[in-house]
Amino acid sequence: MNEITIDLAGVLAAVDKRAARYSRLADEIWEFAELGFSESRSSKAQMDVLAAEGFKITAGIGGLPTAFVAERGKGKPVIGLLGEFDALAGMSQVAGSAKEEFLHPGMAGHGCGHNLLGTGSALAAAAAAEILEAMGIPGTIRYYACPAEEGGGGKAFMARAGVFDDLDAAFSWHPAPTSSAHMSRTNAFLQIRVIFRGHASHAALTPHLGRSALDAAELMNVGCNYLREHIEDGERIHYAYRDAGGIAANVVQSRTELAYIVRSRTIEGLNALVARVEQVARGAAMMSGSQVEFSIESGMSPYQPNLALTTMMHEQFIALGAPDFDEKDLAAAVAFNDPDYQGNRALDGDIAPLADHVGNSLGSTDVGDVSVVIPLAQIWVASFARSTAFHSWQLVSQGKLPAAHKGMFQAAKVMTASVLRAIKDTDLLEQAKQEHRNRNAGGGYVCPIPDEVLPPLPQG
């Protein structure tokens, strides 16, 4: 790396002076807890804050009503910061409670910390833009508000529409129980809608006239359970009932609906596995005498870390340090740790060493689609107790605690410093671009979502 320094004191000041405003924003979005593609209040709250920061707002990008881009600055390079704000279905939880306690039963909750994720990235965009202008050097900062990361593939739809194409590089982060630079490829992902249609009938008097869609759904699930024995290591198949056909046991169910998620290391492996799952679905339809509709709803490409940018971002993280948790933060976190973790510090105060090779993650994220389009790096920043699982009520409960805000602020500082370094260090940026070109020498971005599939936007 070139000997280019960043005024870290200036970064700290630019973020810290905005702390109260962006804490309120993160908490507001926690309260809204809106599902993917429906984040209208969360989106507007972020737009209002960034407009007040002097950003030009373009709403509805990529054909998604809750997506927007906020831009400030002039000229090249153009650096993006990625944000999210969608919640998870059925995860409403009382803030700060160390026991499972529904706030609004059946409603959504921020079980992956996206109230912090988007707000922290927006904060970094504001801080970086202010410092960049004060420095008097060219460069443009963009914050991308990206809906529906949780299974909806919002960034994939946005990437398919070309909204990231003119970026030189991008940065992101994720709140987590530990701190590290993200050096793992994620799985490719497709979400599938499966509808079985049979014939209703009286289950006792005329069962021979019925054809059970519920039988078909259960046969498919059993078939996929057997299929799991014969798939590649790291591949995943999981499902949920959206409609089990009703609650009357004396009626042969005429319609059922399932959501299936399939994951694999590569797009090619993913498509092959999806074809096998479809075979199982069609076999279940044949066995039950029903009809099946099998359709893709959303998808995500594998995340591909850019080593040049990730190494640089890790250096900024080390220079700025992990979140500075105090005794009150530690005491609050103890209640959320599993007994196995009680012998350890309740909150992670360290930064993991940079991995010496690219690993593999079993999860998926639509950040992967952006990483195929342009060079991208991201970090994970400790914001929750060590044993906290993603997509859990424990994570929802901690989303408004001071420790969560501290993790968000530290992430914003690291992203701000990383943006400034990328703009100042032209050699680094060219190295990141060359790495990206080399990796994608076989072709450009191909969206895993078929062209004819549109995002499932709310109606009315």
XYZ file of C-alpha atoms in Angstrom:
460
model
C 0.000 0.000 0.000
C 1.120 3.563 -0.638
C 2.047 5.760 2.314
C -1.159 7.762 2.221
C -2.529 8.865 5.561
C -6.062 9.629 6.636
C -6.888 12.227 9.272
C -8.470 9.810 11.722
C -9.173 12.592 14.223
C -11.234 14.304 11.540
C -13.076 11.061 10.846
C -13.890 10.622 14.532
C -15.146 14.192 14.811
C -17.306 13.969 11.668
C -19.016 10.798 12.920
C -19.262 11.683 16.617
C -20.972 15.014 16.030
C -23.776 13.165 14.217
C -24.187 10.480 16.884
C -27.446 11.687 18.413
C -29.199 12.209 15.085
C -28.258 8.815 13.664
C -28.993 6.988 16.929
C -32.530 8.330 16.673
C -32.719 7.240 13.039
C -31.587 3.681 13.847
C -34.131 3.447 16.661
C -36.933 4.801 14.455
C -36.227 2.144 11.837
C -36.156 -0.513 14.598
C -39.625 0.662 15.619
C -40.938 0.661 12.018
C -39.770 -2.962 11.472
C -40.954 -3.097 7.872
C -40.712 -6.143 5.630
C -38.804 -6.226 2.362
C -40.101 -4.005 -0.482
C -42.490 -2.373 2.044
C -39.976 -0.196 3.916
C -41.723 3.077 3.029
C -41.321 4.797 6.425
C -37.748 3.578 6.873
C -36.834 4.755 3.385
C -38.398 8.190 3.901
C -36.695 8.621 7.290
C -33.291 8.013 5.709
C -34.052 10.263 2.760
C -35.073 13.105 5.067
C -31.860 12.860 7.100
C -29.588 12.686 4.054
C -31.411 15.488 2.253
C -30.743 17.659 5.311
C -27.061 16.664 4.952
C -27.002 18.184 1.449
C -27.356 14.988 -0.565
C -29.253 14.865 -3.851
C -31.903 12.153 -3.515
C -33.132 9.978 -6.388
C -35.982 7.760 -5.251
C -37.388 4.569 -6.753
C -34.156 3.421 -8.395
C -34.093 0.057 -10.139
C -37.886 0.064 -10.247
C -38.112 -0.490 -6.482
C -40.259 2.118 -4.699
C -38.354 2.004 -1.394
C -34.869 2.016 -2.978
C -33.044 5.310 -3.405
C -29.606 6.751 -3.994
C -28.273 9.815 -2.147
C -25.346 11.583 -3.839
C -22.994 14.334 -2.760
C -19.727 15.577 -4.274
C -18.349 16.063 -7.780
C -16.298 14.094 -10.245
C -14.453 10.798 -10.090
C -13.969 8.454 -8.400
C -17.508 7.521 -7.438
C -17.638 5.456 -4.241
C -20.762 3.702 -2.995
C -21.925 2.752 0.494
C -24.580 0.053 0.772
C -27.412 0.164 3.289
C -30.383 -1.991 4.228
C -33.448 -1.462 6.400
C -35.765 -4.471 6.074
C -36.943 -6.547 9.028
C -37.844 -10.234 9.435
C -41.365 -11.633 9.595
C -42.700 -12.798 12.964
C -39.767 -11.468 15.007
C -41.361 -8.672 17.005
C -39.670 -8.450 20.411
C -39.585 -6.023 23.333
C -36.421 -3.926 23.197
C -33.893 -4.700 25.913
C -35.757 -7.707 27.313
C -33.551 -10.723 28.069
C -36.491 -13.092 27.683
C -38.605 -13.854 24.634
C -41.350 -11.268 24.894
C -43.376 -10.224 21.850
C -43.849 -6.510 21.325
C -46.512 -6.961 18.641
C -47.295 -10.699 18.297
C -47.008 -11.944 14.742
C -45.376 -8.758 13.476
C -41.895 -8.180 12.102
C -38.702 -7.354 13.983
C -35.100 -6.444 13.190
C -33.544 -9.859 13.700
C -30.498 -9.103 11.537
C -29.687 -5.567 12.692
C -30.588 -3.805 9.450
C -31.812 -0.787 11.406
C -28.146 -0.331 12.305
C -26.693 -1.455 8.978
C -28.386 1.124 6.770
C -28.092 3.908 9.300
C -24.365 3.288 9.829
C -23.692 3.346 6.099
C -25.712 6.546 5.688
C -23.731 8.098 8.545
C -20.460 7.150 6.849
C -21.662 8.683 3.594
C -22.468 11.970 5.332
C -19.170 12.090 7.222
C -17.085 11.166 4.171
C -18.824 13.713 1.943
C -18.239 16.507 4.451
C -14.531 15.664 4.817
C -14.069 15.234 1.073
C -15.504 18.663 0.365
C -13.325 20.232 3.060
C -10.281 18.602 1.463
C -11.144 20.188 -1.866
C -10.409 17.105 -3.958
C -12.734 15.538 -6.555
C -14.855 12.581 -5.702
C -18.502 11.589 -5.371
C -20.099 9.757 -2.455
C -23.254 7.736 -2.945
C -25.400 6.000 -0.369
C -27.573 3.215 -1.796
C -30.692 2.351 0.188
C -31.317 -1.281 -0.745
C -34.610 -2.966 0.158
C -35.458 -6.592 0.832
C -32.103 -8.218 1.566
C -33.880 -10.876 3.619
C -34.760 -13.284 0.820
C -36.027 -10.605 -1.565
C -32.753 -10.031 -3.400
C -33.277 -6.275 -3.648
C -29.683 -5.590 -4.699
C -29.897 -8.291 -7.365
C -32.886 -6.530 -8.939
C -30.979 -3.231 -8.645
C -27.834 -4.748 -10.173
C -29.917 -6.184 -13.017
C -31.170 -2.650 -13.676
C -27.573 -1.338 -13.810
C -27.746 1.103 -10.895
C -24.245 0.184 -9.640
C -22.508 0.089 -13.026
C -20.717 3.448 -12.852
C -19.291 3.010 -9.346
C -15.531 2.707 -8.953
C -15.820 0.766 -5.688
C -18.193 0.175 -2.781
C -18.103 -0.552 0.945
C -20.543 -2.098 3.375
C -20.727 -3.604 6.870
C -22.904 -5.836 8.997
C -23.578 -5.709 12.751
C -22.480 -8.969 14.360
C -21.360 -10.593 17.630
C -17.693 -10.321 16.545
C -15.467 -7.953 14.555
C -13.585 -8.866 11.383
C -13.024 -8.040 7.746
C -15.328 -10.211 5.661
C -13.132 -12.619 3.679
C -15.607 -15.358 2.774
C -17.511 -16.204 -0.358
C -21.194 -16.751 0.319
C -23.560 -19.222 -1.287
C -25.586 -18.435 -4.370
C -29.295 -18.398 -3.529
C -32.671 -18.852 -5.193
C -36.055 -18.528 -3.513
C -38.822 -20.532 -5.143
C -42.603 -20.480 -4.894
C -44.284 -23.886 -5.123
C -48.080 -24.107 -5.429
C -49.937 -27.424 -5.518
C -53.557 -27.553 -6.717
C -55.765 -30.591 -6.097
C -59.520 -31.192 -5.722
C -61.519 -30.549 -2.575
C -63.861 -33.220 -1.286
C -65.409 -34.571 1.910
C -62.605 -36.453 3.630
C -64.969 -39.141 5.025
C -67.873 -39.471 2.575
C -66.093 -39.015 -0.780
C -62.323 -39.132 -0.213
C -61.913 -40.969 -3.544
C -63.035 -37.823 -5.345
C -60.421 -35.654 -3.649
C -56.851 -35.008 -4.683
C -54.920 -33.569 -1.764
C -52.611 -30.614 -2.353
C -51.444 -31.072 1.247
C -50.349 -34.631 0.415
C -48.373 -33.192 -2.496
C -46.650 -30.606 -0.298
C -45.731 -33.213 2.299
C -44.475 -35.633 -0.360
C -42.286 -32.896 -1.776
C -40.857 -32.081 1.639
C -40.120 -35.758 2.318
C -38.533 -36.095 -1.108
C -36.284 -33.092 -0.523
C -35.325 -34.462 2.890
C -34.054 -37.591 1.126
C -32.401 -35.442 -1.541
C -30.301 -33.706 1.126
C -28.245 -36.902 1.517
C -27.103 -36.631 -2.105
C -26.035 -33.015 -2.529
C -22.671 -31.277 -2.347
C -21.165 -30.262 0.990
C -22.222 -26.704 1.732
C -25.396 -26.841 -0.356
C -28.618 -26.160 1.483
C -32.356 -26.717 0.942
C -34.954 -25.302 3.342
C -38.659 -24.612 3.195
C -41.654 -23.084 4.926
C -45.407 -23.453 4.534
C -47.088 -20.304 3.359
C -50.498 -21.964 3.074
C -51.105 -25.507 4.359
C -54.581 -25.636 2.825
C -56.783 -24.643 5.714
C -57.642 -25.871 9.207
C -60.544 -28.231 8.457
C -59.342 -31.831 8.803
C -62.528 -33.201 7.196
C -61.822 -31.415 3.897
C -59.370 -32.675 1.308
C -57.142 -29.627 0.851
C -57.295 -28.240 -2.681
C -54.389 -25.752 -2.554
C -51.112 -25.461 -0.695
C -48.157 -23.108 -1.086
C -44.535 -23.557 -0.049
C -41.511 -21.281 -0.073
C -38.264 -23.087 -0.867
C -34.740 -21.690 -0.578
C -31.879 -23.444 -2.354
C -28.198 -22.530 -1.862
C -25.015 -23.658 -3.594
C -21.412 -22.448 -4.000
C -21.816 -21.383 -7.618
C -24.589 -20.216 -9.922
C -24.054 -23.345 -12.028
C -24.348 -25.617 -8.998
C -27.387 -23.680 -7.829
C -29.236 -24.072 -11.120
C -28.476 -27.805 -11.186
C -29.764 -28.281 -7.635
C -32.904 -26.239 -8.318
C -33.629 -28.507 -11.288
C -33.455 -31.526 -8.962
C -35.789 -29.862 -6.453
C -38.218 -29.154 -9.294
C -38.122 -32.842 -10.252
C -39.110 -33.735 -6.711
C -41.993 -31.246 -6.845
C -43.285 -32.688 -10.110
C -42.953 -36.213 -8.742
C -45.005 -35.217 -5.697
C -47.671 -33.781 -7.981
C -47.811 -37.021 -9.981
C -48.082 -39.182 -6.854
C -50.900 -37.078 -5.404
C -52.791 -36.462 -8.620
C -52.381 -32.699 -8.252
C -50.931 -29.939 -10.398
C -47.825 -27.934 -9.486
C -46.616 -24.429 -10.249
C -42.872 -23.977 -9.674
C -41.499 -20.436 -10.058
C -38.420 -18.446 -9.021
C -39.117 -15.368 -6.884
C -35.652 -13.969 -6.089
C -31.975 -14.805 -6.154
C -28.504 -13.757 -5.048
C -25.002 -14.225 -6.427
C -22.085 -15.428 -4.276
C -20.264 -12.623 -2.473
C -16.721 -12.180 -3.841
C -14.424 -10.175 -1.538
C -11.980 -7.826 -3.217
C -8.664 -8.565 -1.511
C -7.082 -5.162 -2.176
C -10.033 -3.249 -0.734
C -10.614 -5.721 2.091
C -6.973 -5.527 3.192
C -7.133 -1.743 3.198
C -10.432 -1.727 5.085
C -8.982 -4.093 7.668
C -6.053 -1.681 8.145
C -8.474 1.185 8.811
C -10.345 -1.031 11.267
C -7.127 -1.830 13.157
C -6.137 1.853 13.198
C -9.507 2.928 14.601
C -9.997 -0.065 16.878
C -12.956 -2.180 17.956
C -16.006 -0.595 19.609
C -15.203 0.766 23.065
C -17.702 -1.062 25.251
C -17.938 -0.049 28.908
C -18.978 -1.944 32.027
C -22.649 -1.075 31.559
C -22.557 -2.515 28.038
C -20.890 -5.675 29.331
C -23.394 -6.064 32.151
C -26.328 -5.707 29.737
C -24.803 -8.246 27.329
C -24.304 -10.934 29.983
C -28.052 -11.572 30.125
C -28.099 -12.444 26.415
C -25.153 -14.855 26.403
C -25.627 -18.608 26.528
C -24.190 -20.327 29.643
C -21.319 -21.689 27.539
C -20.174 -18.110 26.968
C -20.331 -16.923 30.559
C -16.630 -17.516 31.110
C -15.769 -15.120 28.297
C -16.072 -11.392 27.973
C -19.735 -10.799 27.130
C -18.941 -8.439 24.245
C -16.161 -8.886 21.728
C -13.547 -6.166 22.161
C -11.089 -7.527 19.595
C -10.691 -7.491 15.825
C -9.945 -10.850 14.251
C -6.745 -11.085 12.193
C -7.216 -10.763 8.464
C -7.708 -14.228 6.974
C -4.889 -15.408 4.740
C -7.270 -16.932 2.198
C -10.840 -16.554 0.982
C -13.110 -18.864 2.974
C -16.633 -20.123 2.385
C -19.798 -19.095 4.174
C -22.997 -21.149 4.148
C -25.165 -18.030 4.206
C -26.178 -15.772 1.342
C -26.485 -12.043 0.727
C -27.431 -9.882 -2.212
C -24.293 -7.836 -1.490
C -22.820 -10.616 -3.603
C -24.503 -9.241 -6.702
C -22.885 -5.839 -6.172
C -19.504 -7.510 -5.629
C -19.757 -9.115 -9.079
C -20.484 -5.729 -10.665
C -17.780 -3.638 -8.966
C -14.946 -4.034 -6.400
C -16.413 -4.264 -2.894
C -15.257 -4.794 0.683
C -17.175 -5.120 3.928
C -16.591 -5.635 7.621
C -18.470 -7.224 10.488
C -18.550 -5.126 13.653
C -19.398 -6.373 17.144
C -22.729 -4.874 18.177
C -24.342 -7.731 20.143
C -23.452 -10.235 22.870
C -20.984 -12.910 21.769
C -23.409 -15.835 21.572
C -26.172 -13.949 19.761
C -27.522 -15.808 16.736
C -28.628 -13.948 13.650
C -32.387 -14.050 13.020
C -33.148 -14.508 16.717
C -35.281 -12.670 19.258
C -32.107 -11.985 21.242
C -30.695 -9.941 18.385
C -33.956 -8.018 17.965
C -33.956 -7.201 21.667
C -30.417 -5.800 21.582
C -30.996 -3.618 18.520
C -31.534 -0.409 20.503
C -28.985 -0.930 23.275
C -26.023 1.483 23.609
C -23.656 -1.325 22.570
C -25.514 -1.659 19.264
C -25.152 2.062 18.634
C -21.448 1.904 19.481
C -20.940 -0.869 16.953
C -22.758 1.199 14.344
C -20.641 4.290 15.045
C -17.404 2.325 14.820
C -18.500 0.800 11.531
C -19.278 4.280 10.207
C -15.804 5.474 11.184
C -14.093 2.566 9.447
C -16.186 3.020 6.307
C -15.545 6.773 6.280
C -11.786 6.251 6.526
C -11.932 3.526 3.862
C -13.850 5.739 1.437
C -11.350 8.558 1.864
C -8.403 6.197 1.407
C -9.916 4.750 -1.770
C -10.411 8.244 -3.179
C -6.929 9.487 -2.276
C -5.023 6.344 -3.249
C -5.386 6.031 -7.031
C -2.938 3.108 -7.157
C -4.993 1.151 -4.622
C -8.199 1.790 -6.533
C -6.621 0.648 -9.800
C -5.271 -2.477 -8.076
C -8.785 -3.255 -6.808
C -10.236 -2.757 -10.279
C -7.604 -4.951 -11.921
C -8.266 -7.700 -9.389
C -11.956 -7.420 -10.171
C -11.335 -7.579 -13.919
C -9.089 -10.618 -13.546
C -11.658 -12.464 -11.464
C -14.453 -11.745 -13.950
C -12.388 -12.380 -17.086
C -14.874 -15.019 -18.178
C -17.742 -12.554 -18.432
C -19.641 -9.783 -16.662
C -22.534 -9.847 -14.269
C -25.387 -12.237 -15.024
C -28.292 -11.852 -12.627
C -29.411 -15.170 -11.095
C -33.029 -13.965 -11.262
C -34.589 -14.654 -14.686
C -35.377 -11.523 -16.688
C -39.098 -12.215 -16.669
C -39.256 -12.345 -12.847
C -40.282 -9.029 -11.324
C -39.838 -8.056 -7.671
C -42.855 -9.008 -5.533
C -43.885 -5.445 -4.738
C -46.815 -4.878 -2.355
C -50.114 -4.204 -4.060
C -52.277 -1.160 -3.402
